Short mmCIF file of C-alpha atoms in Angstrom, two decimals:
data_model
loop_
_atom_site.label_atom_id
_atom_site.label_comp_id
_atom_site.label_asym_id
_atom_site.label_seq_id
_atom_site.Cartn_x
_atom_site.Cartn_y
_atom_site.Cartn_z
CA GLY A 1 -5.89 -17.19 22.83
CA LYS A 2 -8.61 -19.58 21.94
CA PRO A 3 -8.06 -22.20 19.07
CA PHE A 4 -10.41 -21.51 16.41
CA TRP A 5 -12.58 -24.37 16.94
CA GLU A 6 -13.47 -22.22 20.08
CA LYS A 7 -14.02 -19.40 19.17
CA PRO A 8 -17.45 -17.61 17.96
CA LEU A 9 -18.30 -17.56 14.26
CA SER A 10 -18.25 -13.99 14.48
CA GLN A 11 -14.79 -13.87 14.82
CA TRP A 12 -14.34 -15.05 11.04
CA ASP A 13 -16.84 -12.60 9.92
CA ALA A 14 -14.82 -9.91 11.94
CA SER A 15 -11.39 -10.45 9.79
CA HIS A 16 -13.44 -11.42 6.34
CA THR A 17 -16.74 -9.31 5.82
CA VAL A 18 -15.95 -6.57 8.00
CA GLY A 19 -11.95 -6.48 7.09
CA LEU A 20 -11.17 -8.17 4.04
CA ARG A 21 -14.61 -6.89 1.91
CA SER A 22 -13.94 -3.40 3.40
CA HIS A 23 -11.06 -2.89 1.59
CA TYR A 24 -12.70 -4.65 -1.49
CA ILE A 25 -15.28 -2.20 -1.54
CA CYS A 26 -13.32 0.90 -0.98
CA SER A 27 -11.05 -0.28 -3.91
CA VAL A 28 -13.86 -0.85 -6.12
CA PHE A 29 -14.93 2.84 -5.65
CA ALA A 30 -11.52 4.32 -5.85
CA ALA A 31 -10.78 2.31 -9.12
CA ARG A 32 -13.70 4.24 -10.46
CA GLN A 33 -12.41 7.24 -9.91
CA MET A 34 -8.78 6.53 -10.54
CA VAL A 35 -8.97 4.81 -13.78
CA PRO A 36 -10.72 7.31 -16.05
CA GLN A 37 -8.15 9.77 -14.29
CA GLY A 38 -5.31 7.33 -15.62
CA SER A 39 -3.34 7.63 -11.98
CA GLY A 40 -3.59 6.45 -8.72
CA LEU A 41 -2.85 4.86 -5.74
CA ILE A 42 -4.53 2.02 -3.23
CA VAL A 43 -3.16 0.96 -0.13
CA ASN A 44 -4.31 -1.85 1.40
CA ILE A 45 -3.00 -2.38 4.99
CA SER A 46 -2.08 -5.90 5.17
CA SER A 47 0.38 -7.56 7.54
CA GLY A 48 2.95 -10.28 7.71
CA GLY A 49 -0.18 -12.50 9.03
CA GLY A 50 -0.42 -13.40 5.82
CA LEU A 51 2.34 -14.95 5.70
CA GLN A 52 2.83 -16.76 8.85
CA TYR A 53 0.86 -17.73 11.71
CA LEU A 54 -0.44 -14.50 13.65
CA PHE A 55 -2.34 -13.89 16.16
CA ASP A 56 -5.52 -16.87 14.88
CA VAL A 57 -6.88 -18.36 11.71
CA ALA A 58 -9.24 -15.34 10.44
CA TYR A 59 -6.61 -13.29 10.89
CA GLY A 60 -4.16 -15.00 8.88
CA ALA A 61 -6.03 -16.25 6.25
CA GLY A 62 -7.80 -12.67 5.69
CA LYS A 63 -4.38 -10.90 6.03
CA CYS A 64 -2.84 -14.02 3.43
CA ALA A 65 -6.62 -12.86 1.01
CA LEU A 66 -5.44 -9.18 1.15
CA ASP A 67 -2.10 -9.56 0.17
CA ARG A 68 -3.59 -11.57 -3.07
CA MET A 69 -6.16 -9.66 -3.48
CA SER A 70 -3.85 -6.42 -4.01
CA ALA A 71 -1.86 -8.17 -6.44
CA ASP A 72 -4.73 -9.13 -8.32
CA MET A 73 -6.04 -5.94 -8.23
CA GLY A 74 -2.58 -4.65 -9.14
CA LYS A 75 -2.63 -6.75 -12.17
CA GLU A 76 -5.77 -5.21 -13.00
CA LEU A 77 -5.14 -1.79 -12.60
CA LYS A 78 -1.47 -1.09 -14.54
CA PRO A 79 -2.80 -0.37 -17.64
CA HIS A 80 -4.85 2.30 -16.36
CA GLY A 81 -1.92 3.70 -14.83
CA VAL A 82 -3.33 2.81 -11.17
CA ALA A 83 -1.10 1.03 -8.83
CA VAL A 84 -2.17 -1.28 -5.65
CA ILE A 85 -0.06 -1.57 -2.81
CA SER A 86 -0.26 -4.41 0.43
CA LEU A 87 1.69 -2.30 2.62
CA TRP A 88 2.33 -4.14 6.06
CA PRO A 89 3.29 -2.51 9.07
CA GLY A 90 5.32 -3.44 12.04
CA GLU A 91 4.55 -4.08 15.23
CA VAL A 92 1.84 -1.32 15.64
CA LYS A 93 1.67 1.34 18.98
CA THR A 94 -2.40 1.67 19.24
CA GLU A 95 -4.07 2.70 22.09
CA ALA A 96 -5.35 -1.03 22.42
CA THR A 97 -1.39 -2.32 22.48
CA GLU A 98 -0.43 0.73 24.98
CA GLU A 99 -2.39 -0.49 27.48
CA LYS A 100 -0.94 -3.74 27.42
CA ASN A 101 2.31 -2.50 26.73
CA LEU A 102 2.68 -5.07 23.39
CA PHE A 103 4.82 -3.18 21.31
CA PRO A 104 6.93 -0.93 23.35
CA ASN A 105 9.39 -0.65 20.47
CA GLY A 106 6.51 -0.50 18.00
CA GLU A 107 5.83 1.97 15.19
CA SER A 108 3.65 4.84 15.79
CA VAL A 109 -0.04 5.45 13.96
CA PHE A 110 2.02 7.70 11.62
CA PHE A 111 4.64 6.00 10.56
CA SER A 112 2.27 4.19 7.75
CA GLY A 113 1.17 7.56 6.95
CA HIS A 114 5.21 8.57 5.95
CA ALA A 115 5.19 5.51 4.23
CA ILE A 116 2.28 6.20 2.11
CA ALA A 117 3.80 9.74 1.43
CA ALA A 118 6.97 8.59 0.46
CA LEU A 119 5.18 5.96 -1.88
CA LEU A 120 3.31 8.89 -3.54
CA LYS A 121 6.32 10.81 -4.39
CA GLU A 122 8.19 7.91 -6.01
CA PRO A 123 8.00 8.64 -9.62
CA ASP A 124 8.07 4.94 -10.50
CA LEU A 125 5.64 3.43 -7.98
CA MET A 126 4.34 1.29 -11.08
CA ARG A 127 7.48 -1.03 -9.76
CA ARG A 128 5.50 -1.65 -6.82
CA THR A 129 2.01 -2.45 -8.18
CA GLY A 130 0.52 -5.09 -6.86
CA LYS A 131 3.85 -6.06 -4.66
CA VAL A 132 3.98 -6.24 -0.37
CA VAL A 133 5.76 -2.83 0.99
CA MET A 134 6.52 -2.83 4.63
CA THR A 135 6.98 0.62 5.97
CA THR A 136 10.72 -0.24 7.14
CA GLU A 137 11.58 -0.69 4.09
CA LEU A 138 10.36 2.50 2.57
CA ALA A 139 11.62 4.58 5.59
CA ILE A 140 14.75 2.56 4.47
CA GLU A 141 14.60 3.42 0.98
CA HIS A 142 13.60 7.31 1.39
CA GLY A 143 15.45 8.35 4.60
CA PHE A 144 12.19 9.24 6.93
CA THR A 145 11.21 8.15 10.49
CA ASP A 146 8.52 7.81 12.81
CA ILE A 147 7.07 10.72 15.26
CA ASP A 148 10.42 9.63 17.91
CA GLY A 149 13.24 10.08 15.35
CA GLN A 150 13.92 6.28 14.88
CA ILE A 151 13.09 3.92 12.30
CA PRO A 152 11.22 1.12 13.91
CA GLY A 153 11.26 -2.41 12.80
CA LYS A 154 14.75 -2.98 11.44
CA GLU A 155 14.98 -6.73 13.30
CA LEU A 156 11.16 -7.49 11.96
CA LEU A 157 12.17 -6.33 8.66
CA ALA A 158 14.72 -8.88 7.99
CA THR A 159 13.04 -11.60 9.59
CA LEU A 160 9.86 -11.16 7.18
CA ARG A 161 12.30 -10.81 4.07
CA ARG A 162 13.68 -13.67 4.40
CA GLY A 163 10.34 -15.39 4.70
CA LEU A 164 9.52 -13.31 1.42
CA GLY A 165 12.55 -14.58 -0.32
CA ARG A 166 10.67 -18.38 -0.65
CA PRO A 167 7.63 -19.44 -1.30
CA PRO A 168 5.69 -20.12 2.04
CA PHE A 169 5.70 -23.57 2.88
CA GLN A 170 2.29 -24.31 1.83
CA TRP A 171 2.97 -23.15 -1.81
CA ARG A 172 5.93 -25.99 -2.27
CA PRO A 173 4.71 -28.73 -4.02
CA ALA A 174 4.91 -32.10 -1.91
CA VAL A 175 6.40 -34.16 -5.34
CA PRO A 176 9.81 -32.60 -6.85
CA ALA A 177 9.10 -31.52 -10.41
CA SER A 178 11.66 -34.86 -11.44
CA LYS A 179 8.89 -36.77 -10.85
CA LEU A 180 5.85 -35.37 -11.93
#
């Protein structure tokens, strides 16, 4: 694809005004209903693009912001019994990706639904609030499969989890703490 400076500014708007803002608005209205009842689950669909480069600058910045927004919402909503999860599907087979045969071993769009259903059955869902949760992790933990009977994305899961084991490079200090 083209580098960010060659793309129209509408590319940014698509990721942030439509994507990020829509998640925020939906979360506001969901929280307004869930807080008074003292329970609920808000799931924001994100991706590993928030951790490392994927597709383009606008996409990555939007997913990173969505993960942070989910973490901050989780902190504010936890005392009210409302959990907020940032759910990372793996490579998803959609109509658009199927046309190009991009992810032949990817997960179906139904796999995320199975993951959310599994989350709703967890007795201690609040332990996950504000965190990134991956669909494949939930499948392994809860024993569900995709519509083809498989658990897709195990290799991708291992790669991403290794990356999550340490902060992204831009969060690491350039100067060692001992020098400060």
